[in-house]
Amino acid sequence: MIIKTRAIVLHSFKFGEDKIIVDLFTEEHGRVSFVAPISSSAKAKIKKQYFQPFSILEVEYDYRQKQGLQKFKYVGIASPFVSVPFDQYKMVISLFLAEFTFYAIRGEQKNTPLFGYVINSLKWLDSCSEGFTNFHLVYMIHLLKFIGFYPNLDDYEKGFYFDLRSGCYISMPPFHKEYLSADDTSLLSTFCRMDYSNMHFFKMSHIDRNRLVDVVLSYYRLHVPKFPELKSYDVLKELYK
């Protein structure tokens, strides 16, 4: 079956001397892994630079269900970035979120709303000139809407706690340890109501921002099997010291 689709690069690594393995989130087929030859020649049809994390590609391949690694027939840039590769903060944010998304949607089948959310988020980050300090937090929290673990926001009242296991607000601390303090719960509740257009109105310290990232990652680890510590997170924290 010949598939032509847009795709988002989540992860890639060198395989042998002249090959690369790439994990893509495709619009038409969900998560798909590929193996591709890599050449240093300027005339090469498939270039290594296509596979930078979160690059938006146009790809064509002959899908074979029993084949673990698919092979490209065509690869090209669908939407070139104009600012992300040249802005230190945007670059670090995109590298972190690419690694985060790689694990958060592992095994995802075709999911058009999720694909649209990710690609529109990337385009927003690339086009904005300021006010994106909280972008990664808003992205992580609202991604939960598309993978089934979004918190129940209906019952929040000041002083409540957030049960990380159940994804609900509660008036009293539970008997287990996986819950947020009243202060952290208030912070989470505020961010759940934000979007990219209004997030710049919310000012917070670097300490609080990193603390909330820790909270959100803990929530993912409880609900997404084998969600690991993210290697790029240390770089992100250094950026926001």
Short mmCIF file of N, CA, C and O in Angstrom, two decimals, residues 73-203:
data_model
loop_
_atom_site.label_atom_id
_atom_site.label_comp_id
_atom_site.label_asym_id
_atom_site.label_seq_id
_atom_site.Cartn_x
_atom_site.Cartn_y
_atom_site.Cartn_z
N LYS A 73 10.04 6.09 -0.02
CA LYS A 73 10.14 6.29 -1.46
C LYS A 73 10.45 7.76 -1.75
O LYS A 73 11.05 8.10 -2.76
N TYR A 74 9.99 8.63 -0.82
CA TYR A 74 10.25 10.06 -0.97
C TYR A 74 10.22 10.71 0.41
O TYR A 74 9.39 10.34 1.26
N VAL A 75 11.10 11.69 0.63
CA VAL A 75 11.11 12.49 1.85
C VAL A 75 11.38 13.94 1.47
O VAL A 75 12.29 14.23 0.68
N GLY A 76 10.60 14.85 2.00
CA GLY A 76 10.83 16.28 1.79
C GLY A 76 10.30 17.08 2.96
O GLY A 76 9.51 16.58 3.77
N ILE A 77 10.73 18.31 3.08
CA ILE A 77 10.24 19.19 4.13
C ILE A 77 8.88 19.74 3.72
O ILE A 77 8.73 20.35 2.66
N ALA A 78 7.88 19.52 4.58
CA ALA A 78 6.53 20.01 4.28
C ALA A 78 6.33 21.45 4.72
O ALA A 78 5.70 22.25 4.02
N SER A 79 6.85 21.78 5.91
CA SER A 79 6.70 23.13 6.46
C SER A 79 8.02 23.54 7.10
O SER A 79 8.28 23.20 8.26
N PRO A 80 8.87 24.25 6.38
CA PRO A 80 10.17 24.64 6.94
C PRO A 80 10.00 25.64 8.08
O PRO A 80 9.18 26.56 8.00
N PHE A 81 10.77 25.46 9.14
CA PHE A 81 10.75 26.40 10.25
C PHE A 81 11.55 27.66 9.89
O PHE A 81 12.58 27.58 9.23
N VAL A 82 11.07 28.79 10.37
CA VAL A 82 11.77 30.04 10.10
C VAL A 82 12.48 30.59 11.34
O VAL A 82 13.37 31.42 11.22
N SER A 83 12.09 30.13 12.54
CA SER A 83 12.71 30.67 13.75
C SER A 83 13.22 29.60 14.72
O SER A 83 14.21 29.84 15.41
N VAL A 84 12.55 28.46 14.80
CA VAL A 84 12.91 27.45 15.81
C VAL A 84 14.39 27.06 15.75
O VAL A 84 15.06 27.01 16.79
N PRO A 85 14.97 26.78 14.57
CA PRO A 85 16.38 26.35 14.55
C PRO A 85 17.36 27.45 14.94
O PRO A 85 18.53 27.16 15.21
N PHE A 86 16.90 28.70 14.97
CA PHE A 86 17.81 29.82 15.17
C PHE A 86 17.59 30.54 16.50
O PHE A 86 18.27 31.52 16.80
N ASP A 87 16.65 30.07 17.28
CA ASP A 87 16.36 30.66 18.59
C ASP A 87 16.70 29.63 19.66
O ASP A 87 16.13 28.54 19.70
N GLN A 88 17.65 29.97 20.55
CA GLN A 88 18.12 29.02 21.55
C GLN A 88 16.99 28.47 22.41
O GLN A 88 16.91 27.27 22.66
N TYR A 89 16.10 29.34 22.84
CA TYR A 89 15.02 28.91 23.72
C TYR A 89 14.03 28.02 22.98
O TYR A 89 13.61 26.97 23.49
N LYS A 90 13.65 28.41 21.78
CA LYS A 90 12.72 27.59 21.00
C LYS A 90 13.33 26.24 20.66
O LYS A 90 12.63 25.21 20.67
N MET A 91 14.62 26.22 20.35
CA MET A 91 15.27 24.97 20.00
C MET A 91 15.27 23.99 21.17
O MET A 91 14.94 22.81 21.03
N VAL A 92 15.63 24.49 22.36
CA VAL A 92 15.65 23.62 23.55
C VAL A 92 14.25 23.12 23.88
O VAL A 92 14.04 21.94 24.20
N ILE A 93 13.26 24.01 23.78
CA ILE A 93 11.88 23.61 24.04
C ILE A 93 11.44 22.53 23.06
O ILE A 93 10.82 21.52 23.44
N SER A 94 11.76 22.69 21.77
CA SER A 94 11.33 21.72 20.77
C SER A 94 12.03 20.38 20.96
O SER A 94 11.40 19.32 20.78
N LEU A 95 13.31 20.38 21.32
CA LEU A 95 14.02 19.12 21.57
C LEU A 95 13.41 18.38 22.76
O LEU A 95 13.23 17.16 22.73
N PHE A 96 13.11 19.14 23.81
CA PHE A 96 12.48 18.53 24.98
C PHE A 96 11.11 17.95 24.63
O PHE A 96 10.79 16.80 24.98
N LEU A 97 10.29 18.72 23.93
CA LEU A 97 8.94 18.25 23.63
C LEU A 97 8.92 17.12 22.61
O LEU A 97 8.02 16.28 22.63
N ALA A 98 9.92 17.07 21.73
CA ALA A 98 10.00 15.94 20.80
C ALA A 98 10.26 14.65 21.57
O ALA A 98 9.63 13.62 21.31
N GLU A 99 11.21 14.69 22.52
CA GLU A 99 11.48 13.51 23.33
C GLU A 99 10.27 13.16 24.18
O GLU A 99 9.88 11.98 24.29
N PHE A 100 9.64 14.17 24.76
CA PHE A 100 8.44 13.96 25.57
C PHE A 100 7.33 13.30 24.74
O PHE A 100 6.72 12.31 25.15
N THR A 101 7.08 13.82 23.54
CA THR A 101 6.01 13.30 22.70
C THR A 101 6.32 11.89 22.22
O THR A 101 5.41 11.05 22.08
N PHE A 102 7.60 11.61 21.97
CA PHE A 102 8.02 10.27 21.55
C PHE A 102 7.52 9.20 22.52
O PHE A 102 7.04 8.14 22.12
N TYR A 103 7.62 9.49 23.82
CA TYR A 103 7.18 8.52 24.83
C TYR A 103 5.70 8.65 25.16
O TYR A 103 5.04 7.66 25.47
N ALA A 104 5.16 9.88 25.10
CA ALA A 104 3.77 10.09 25.50
C ALA A 104 2.78 9.44 24.55
O ALA A 104 1.70 9.00 24.97
N ILE A 105 3.14 9.36 23.25
CA ILE A 105 2.20 8.79 22.27
C ILE A 105 2.75 7.50 21.66
O ILE A 105 2.41 7.14 20.55
N ARG A 106 3.59 6.81 22.40
CA ARG A 106 4.18 5.58 21.90
C ARG A 106 3.07 4.57 21.57
O ARG A 106 2.18 4.32 22.37
N GLY A 107 3.13 4.00 20.38
CA GLY A 107 2.13 3.01 19.96
C GLY A 107 0.85 3.63 19.42
O GLY A 107 -0.10 2.91 19.10
N GLU A 108 0.81 4.96 19.29
CA GLU A 108 -0.41 5.63 18.82
C GLU A 108 -0.72 5.26 17.37
O GLU A 108 0.14 5.30 16.51
N GLN A 109 -1.98 4.90 17.13
CA GLN A 109 -2.45 4.64 15.76
C GLN A 109 -2.88 5.97 15.14
O GLN A 109 -2.67 7.04 15.72
N LYS A 110 -3.49 5.92 13.97
CA LYS A 110 -3.94 7.14 13.32
C LYS A 110 -4.84 7.92 14.27
O LYS A 110 -5.81 7.39 14.83
N ASN A 111 -4.50 9.18 14.45
CA ASN A 111 -5.26 10.05 15.36
C ASN A 111 -5.19 11.46 14.79
O ASN A 111 -4.29 12.23 15.10
N THR A 112 -6.15 11.78 13.94
CA THR A 112 -6.12 13.05 13.22
C THR A 112 -6.17 14.27 14.16
O THR A 112 -5.41 15.23 13.96
N PRO A 113 -7.03 14.28 15.19
CA PRO A 113 -7.03 15.43 16.11
C PRO A 113 -5.70 15.61 16.83
O PRO A 113 -5.23 16.74 16.99
N LEU A 114 -5.08 14.51 17.25
CA LEU A 114 -3.78 14.59 17.93
C LEU A 114 -2.71 15.11 16.98
O LEU A 114 -1.91 15.99 17.35
N PHE A 115 -2.68 14.60 15.76
CA PHE A 115 -1.71 15.08 14.78
C PHE A 115 -1.90 16.58 14.54
O PHE A 115 -0.92 17.34 14.50
N GLY A 116 -3.13 16.99 14.40
CA GLY A 116 -3.41 18.41 14.18
C GLY A 116 -2.96 19.26 15.35
O GLY A 116 -2.41 20.36 15.15
N TYR A 117 -3.17 18.77 16.57
CA TYR A 117 -2.74 19.52 17.75
C TYR A 117 -1.23 19.70 17.75
O TYR A 117 -0.73 20.81 17.99
N VAL A 118 -0.48 18.63 17.50
CA VAL A 118 0.98 18.71 17.54
C VAL A 118 1.50 19.64 16.45
O VAL A 118 2.33 20.53 16.70
N ILE A 119 1.02 19.47 15.24
CA ILE A 119 1.55 20.26 14.12
C ILE A 119 1.16 21.74 14.25
O ILE A 119 1.98 22.64 13.97
N ASN A 120 -0.05 22.02 14.72
CA ASN A 120 -0.45 23.41 14.90
C ASN A 120 0.32 24.06 16.05
O ASN A 120 0.62 25.26 16.01
N SER A 121 0.64 23.27 17.07
CA SER A 121 1.45 23.78 18.18
C SER A 121 2.84 24.17 17.69
O SER A 121 3.38 25.22 18.06
N LEU A 122 3.44 23.31 16.87
CA LEU A 122 4.77 23.60 16.33
C LEU A 122 4.76 24.85 15.48
O LEU A 122 5.68 25.69 15.55
N LYS A 123 3.74 25.00 14.67
CA LYS A 123 3.65 26.18 13.81
C LYS A 123 3.44 27.44 14.64
O LYS A 123 3.97 28.52 14.32
N TRP A 124 2.69 27.33 15.73
CA TRP A 124 2.50 28.49 16.62
C TRP A 124 3.83 28.90 17.24
O TRP A 124 4.18 30.09 17.26
N LEU A 125 4.58 27.93 17.75
CA LEU A 125 5.88 28.24 18.37
C LEU A 125 6.82 28.89 17.36
O LEU A 125 7.52 29.84 17.68
N ASP A 126 6.80 28.39 16.13
CA ASP A 126 7.70 28.91 15.11
C ASP A 126 7.34 30.35 14.72
O ASP A 126 8.22 31.16 14.40
N SER A 127 6.06 30.67 14.76
CA SER A 127 5.60 31.98 14.28
C SER A 127 5.62 33.07 15.35
O SER A 127 5.67 34.25 15.02
N CYS A 128 5.58 32.68 16.63
CA CYS A 128 5.50 33.70 17.67
C CYS A 128 6.86 34.35 17.89
O CYS A 128 7.91 33.73 17.67
N SER A 129 6.84 35.59 18.32
CA SER A 129 8.09 36.32 18.54
C SER A 129 8.41 36.52 20.01
O SER A 129 9.54 36.81 20.39
N GLU A 130 7.41 36.37 20.87
CA GLU A 130 7.61 36.53 22.31
C GLU A 130 6.46 35.86 23.05
O GLU A 130 5.49 35.41 22.45
N GLY A 131 6.60 35.78 24.38
CA GLY A 131 5.50 35.25 25.19
C GLY A 131 5.33 33.75 25.11
O GLY A 131 4.22 33.24 25.31
N PHE A 132 6.44 33.01 24.84
CA PHE A 132 6.32 31.55 24.73
C PHE A 132 7.02 30.81 25.87
O PHE A 132 7.25 29.61 25.78
N THR A 133 7.31 31.52 26.95
CA THR A 133 8.04 30.91 28.08
C THR A 133 7.30 29.71 28.65
O THR A 133 7.92 28.74 29.08
N ASN A 134 5.99 29.75 28.66
CA ASN A 134 5.19 28.66 29.24
C ASN A 134 4.69 27.67 28.19
O ASN A 134 3.86 26.81 28.50
N PHE A 135 5.20 27.79 26.98
CA PHE A 135 4.68 26.97 25.88
C PHE A 135 4.73 25.47 26.19
O PHE A 135 3.76 24.74 25.96
N HIS A 136 5.87 24.99 26.69
CA HIS A 136 6.02 23.54 26.91
C HIS A 136 5.03 23.03 27.95
O HIS A 136 4.53 21.91 27.83
N LEU A 137 4.72 23.84 28.96
CA LEU A 137 3.76 23.41 29.97
C LEU A 137 2.35 23.31 29.40
O LEU A 137 1.65 22.32 29.63
N VAL A 138 1.94 24.33 28.66
CA VAL A 138 0.61 24.30 28.07
C VAL A 138 0.49 23.14 27.07
O VAL A 138 -0.52 22.41 27.04
N TYR A 139 1.55 22.93 26.29
CA TYR A 139 1.56 21.81 25.33
C TYR A 139 1.37 20.47 26.05
O TYR A 139 0.54 19.64 25.65
N MET A 140 2.15 20.24 27.10
CA MET A 140 2.11 18.96 27.81
C MET A 140 0.75 18.71 28.45
O MET A 140 0.21 17.59 28.39
N ILE A 141 0.20 19.75 29.06
CA ILE A 141 -1.08 19.59 29.76
C ILE A 141 -2.21 19.32 28.77
O ILE A 141 -3.03 18.41 28.96
N HIS A 142 -2.27 20.07 27.68
CA HIS A 142 -3.39 19.91 26.74
C HIS A 142 -3.22 18.68 25.85
O HIS A 142 -4.22 18.21 25.28
N LEU A 143 -2.01 18.15 25.74
CA LEU A 143 -1.85 16.89 25.02
C LEU A 143 -2.65 15.78 25.68
O LEU A 143 -3.10 14.83 25.03
N LEU A 144 -2.86 15.90 27.00
CA LEU A 144 -3.62 14.89 27.74
C LEU A 144 -5.04 14.72 27.21
O LEU A 144 -5.63 13.65 27.33
N LYS A 145 -5.59 15.77 26.60
CA LYS A 145 -6.95 15.68 26.05
C LYS A 145 -7.04 14.63 24.95
O LYS A 145 -8.10 14.05 24.72
N PHE A 146 -5.92 14.41 24.26
CA PHE A 146 -5.94 13.54 23.08
C PHE A 146 -5.51 12.10 23.39
O PHE A 146 -5.62 11.24 22.52
N ILE A 147 -4.99 11.87 24.60
CA ILE A 147 -4.55 10.51 24.92
C ILE A 147 -5.31 9.91 26.10
O ILE A 147 -4.97 8.82 26.57
N GLY A 148 -6.33 10.63 26.58
CA GLY A 148 -7.28 10.02 27.51
C GLY A 148 -7.03 10.20 28.99
O GLY A 148 -7.71 9.55 29.79
N PHE A 149 -6.14 11.10 29.38
CA PHE A 149 -5.85 11.25 30.82
C PHE A 149 -6.05 12.68 31.30
O PHE A 149 -5.48 13.09 32.31
N TYR A 150 -6.84 13.45 30.59
CA TYR A 150 -7.01 14.85 30.98
C TYR A 150 -7.74 14.93 32.33
O TYR A 150 -8.70 14.21 32.57
N PRO A 151 -7.25 15.81 33.21
CA PRO A 151 -7.86 15.90 34.55
C PRO A 151 -9.33 16.31 34.50
O PRO A 151 -9.76 17.04 33.61
N ASN A 152 -10.08 15.86 35.49
CA ASN A 152 -11.46 16.29 35.67
C ASN A 152 -11.43 17.67 36.35
O ASN A 152 -11.06 17.78 37.51
N LEU A 153 -11.81 18.71 35.61
CA LEU A 153 -11.67 20.08 36.11
C LEU A 153 -12.94 20.62 36.76
O LEU A 153 -12.96 21.75 37.23
N ASP A 154 -13.99 19.83 36.81
CA ASP A 154 -15.29 20.36 37.23
C ASP A 154 -15.40 20.63 38.72
O ASP A 154 -16.17 21.49 39.14
N ASP A 155 -14.63 19.92 39.53
CA ASP A 155 -14.87 19.95 40.98
C ASP A 155 -13.84 20.75 41.76
O ASP A 155 -13.79 20.67 42.99
N TYR A 156 -13.01 21.55 41.08
CA TYR A 156 -11.97 22.27 41.82
C TYR A 156 -12.54 23.39 42.68
O TYR A 156 -13.38 24.17 42.25
N GLU A 157 -12.06 23.44 43.91
CA GLU A 157 -12.31 24.55 44.82
C GLU A 157 -11.00 24.88 45.52
O GLU A 157 -10.12 24.03 45.67
N LYS A 158 -10.87 26.12 45.93
CA LYS A 158 -9.65 26.57 46.60
C LYS A 158 -9.37 25.69 47.82
O LYS A 158 -10.27 25.41 48.61
N GLY A 159 -8.13 25.23 47.93
CA GLY A 159 -7.74 24.38 49.05
C GLY A 159 -7.83 22.89 48.76
O GLY A 159 -7.41 22.07 49.57
N PHE A 160 -8.37 22.53 47.56
CA PHE A 160 -8.46 21.12 47.19
C PHE A 160 -7.08 20.57 46.83
O PHE A 160 -6.14 21.31 46.58
N TYR A 161 -7.00 19.26 46.79
CA TYR A 161 -5.80 18.53 46.37
C TYR A 161 -6.09 17.84 45.03
O TYR A 161 -7.26 17.63 44.68
N PHE A 162 -5.02 17.50 44.32
CA PHE A 162 -5.19 16.77 43.07
C PHE A 162 -4.63 15.37 43.22
O PHE A 162 -3.44 15.19 43.54
N ASP A 163 -5.49 14.38 43.02
CA ASP A 163 -5.09 12.97 43.10
C ASP A 163 -4.50 12.57 41.75
O ASP A 163 -5.21 12.49 40.75
N LEU A 164 -3.19 12.33 41.72
CA LEU A 164 -2.52 11.99 40.48
C LEU A 164 -2.97 10.64 39.94
O LEU A 164 -2.92 10.40 38.73
N ARG A 165 -3.38 9.74 40.80
CA ARG A 165 -3.82 8.42 40.35
C ARG A 165 -5.16 8.49 39.62
O ARG A 165 -5.33 7.93 38.55
N SER A 166 -6.12 9.19 40.22
CA SER A 166 -7.47 9.22 39.65
C SER A 166 -7.67 10.36 38.67
O SER A 166 -8.61 10.35 37.88
N GLY A 167 -6.78 11.38 38.70
CA GLY A 167 -6.94 12.53 37.83
C GLY A 167 -8.08 13.43 38.25
O GLY A 167 -8.67 14.13 37.42
N CYS A 168 -8.39 13.45 39.56
CA CYS A 168 -9.52 14.24 40.06
C CYS A 168 -9.09 15.14 41.23
O CYS A 168 -8.12 14.83 41.94
N TYR A 169 -9.85 16.21 41.43
CA TYR A 169 -9.64 17.05 42.61
C TYR A 169 -10.38 16.45 43.79
O TYR A 169 -11.48 15.92 43.65
N ILE A 170 -9.76 16.55 44.96
CA ILE A 170 -10.36 15.99 46.17
C ILE A 170 -10.21 16.99 47.32
O ILE A 170 -9.28 17.80 47.33
N SER A 171 -11.12 16.91 48.28
CA SER A 171 -11.12 17.89 49.37
C SER A 171 -10.17 17.51 50.50
O SER A 171 -9.76 18.37 51.29
N MET A 172 -9.82 16.22 50.58
CA MET A 172 -8.93 15.73 51.64
C MET A 172 -7.81 14.92 51.00
O MET A 172 -8.01 14.28 49.97
N PRO A 173 -6.59 14.91 51.60
CA PRO A 173 -5.50 14.11 51.05
C PRO A 173 -5.88 12.63 51.03
O PRO A 173 -6.52 12.13 51.97
N PRO A 174 -5.51 11.90 49.97
CA PRO A 174 -5.80 10.46 49.90
C PRO A 174 -4.85 9.68 50.80
O PRO A 174 -3.92 10.24 51.40
N PHE A 175 -5.04 8.38 50.88
CA PHE A 175 -4.20 7.54 51.73
C PHE A 175 -2.86 7.20 51.07
O PHE A 175 -1.95 6.74 51.73
N HIS A 176 -2.75 7.41 49.76
CA HIS A 176 -1.48 7.15 49.08
C HIS A 176 -0.71 8.47 48.92
O HIS A 176 -1.21 9.55 49.28
N LYS A 177 0.50 8.39 48.37
CA LYS A 177 1.37 9.57 48.29
C LYS A 177 1.32 10.29 46.94
O LYS A 177 1.93 11.36 46.80
N GLU A 178 0.62 9.73 45.97
CA GLU A 178 0.59 10.34 44.64
C GLU A 178 -0.51 11.40 44.54
O GLU A 178 -1.54 11.19 43.90
N TYR A 179 -0.27 12.52 45.18
CA TYR A 179 -1.21 13.64 45.09
C TYR A 179 -0.44 14.94 45.22
O TYR A 179 0.72 14.97 45.65
N LEU A 180 -1.08 16.06 44.83
CA LEU A 180 -0.45 17.37 44.87
C LEU A 180 -0.93 18.16 46.07
O LEU A 180 -2.08 18.03 46.50
N SER A 181 -0.04 19.00 46.58
CA SER A 181 -0.42 19.92 47.66
C SER A 181 -1.48 20.89 47.13
O SER A 181 -1.70 21.01 45.92
N ALA A 182 -2.11 21.60 48.05
CA ALA A 182 -3.12 22.57 47.65
C ALA A 182 -2.52 23.66 46.75
O ALA A 182 -3.15 24.10 45.79
N ASP A 183 -1.29 24.09 47.05
CA ASP A 183 -0.65 25.13 46.24
C ASP A 183 -0.35 24.63 44.83
O ASP A 183 -0.61 25.32 43.85
N ASP A 184 0.22 23.42 44.71
CA ASP A 184 0.50 22.85 43.40
C ASP A 184 -0.78 22.58 42.62
O ASP A 184 -0.83 22.73 41.40
N THR A 185 -1.83 22.18 43.33
CA THR A 185 -3.12 21.93 42.69
C THR A 185 -3.69 23.21 42.11
O THR A 185 -4.23 23.22 40.99
N SER A 186 -3.56 24.30 42.84
CA SER A 186 -4.03 25.59 42.34
C SER A 186 -3.27 26.00 41.08
O SER A 186 -3.87 26.50 40.11
N LEU A 187 -1.96 25.77 41.09
CA LEU A 187 -1.13 26.09 39.93
C LEU A 187 -1.56 25.26 38.72
O LEU A 187 -1.70 25.76 37.60
N LEU A 188 -1.75 23.97 38.93
CA LEU A 188 -2.18 23.08 37.84
C LEU A 188 -3.53 23.49 37.29
O LEU A 188 -3.74 23.52 36.07
N SER A 189 -4.45 23.82 38.18
CA SER A 189 -5.79 24.22 37.76
C SER A 189 -5.74 25.47 36.89
O SER A 189 -6.46 25.58 35.88
N THR A 190 -4.86 26.41 37.25
CA THR A 190 -4.70 27.62 36.45
C THR A 190 -4.19 27.30 35.05
O THR A 190 -4.72 27.80 34.05
N PHE A 191 -3.17 26.45 34.98
CA PHE A 191 -2.59 26.11 33.67
C PHE A 191 -3.55 25.31 32.80
O PHE A 191 -3.51 25.43 31.57
N CYS A 192 -4.39 24.52 33.39
CA CYS A 192 -5.35 23.75 32.60
C CYS A 192 -6.34 24.65 31.88
O CYS A 192 -6.95 24.24 30.88
N ARG A 193 -6.50 25.86 32.36
CA ARG A 193 -7.43 26.81 31.72
C ARG A 193 -6.74 27.70 30.71
O ARG A 193 -7.39 28.54 30.07
N MET A 194 -5.43 27.54 30.54
CA MET A 194 -4.68 28.40 29.62
C MET A 194 -4.58 27.79 28.24
O MET A 194 -4.72 26.59 28.05
N ASP A 195 -4.29 28.66 27.26
CA ASP A 195 -3.94 28.20 25.92
C ASP A 195 -2.80 29.08 25.42
O ASP A 195 -2.31 29.96 26.14
N TYR A 196 -2.36 28.86 24.19
CA TYR A 196 -1.20 29.59 23.69
C TYR A 196 -1.46 31.10 23.59
O TYR A 196 -0.53 31.89 23.72
N SER A 197 -2.70 31.46 23.38
CA SER A 197 -3.00 32.88 23.17
C SER A 197 -2.99 33.70 24.46
O SER A 197 -2.77 34.91 24.42
N ASN A 198 -3.24 33.05 25.59
CA ASN A 198 -3.32 33.82 26.84
C ASN A 198 -2.26 33.45 27.88
O ASN A 198 -2.20 34.05 28.94
N MET A 199 -1.42 32.48 27.59
CA MET A 199 -0.48 31.98 28.60
C MET A 199 0.55 33.03 29.01
O MET A 199 1.11 32.97 30.10
N HIS A 200 0.82 34.03 28.13
CA HIS A 200 1.83 35.03 28.46
C HIS A 200 1.37 35.97 29.57
O HIS A 200 2.18 36.68 30.16
N PHE A 201 0.07 35.96 29.90
CA PHE A 201 -0.41 36.80 30.98
C PHE A 201 -0.04 36.23 32.35
O PHE A 201 -0.09 36.95 33.35
N PHE A 202 0.32 34.95 32.39
CA PHE A 202 0.62 34.31 33.67
C PHE A 202 2.12 34.34 33.93
O PHE A 202 2.89 33.73 33.20
N LYS A 203 2.53 35.05 34.95
CA LYS A 203 3.94 35.16 35.30
C LYS A 203 4.25 34.21 36.45
O LYS A 203 3.50 34.13 37.41
#
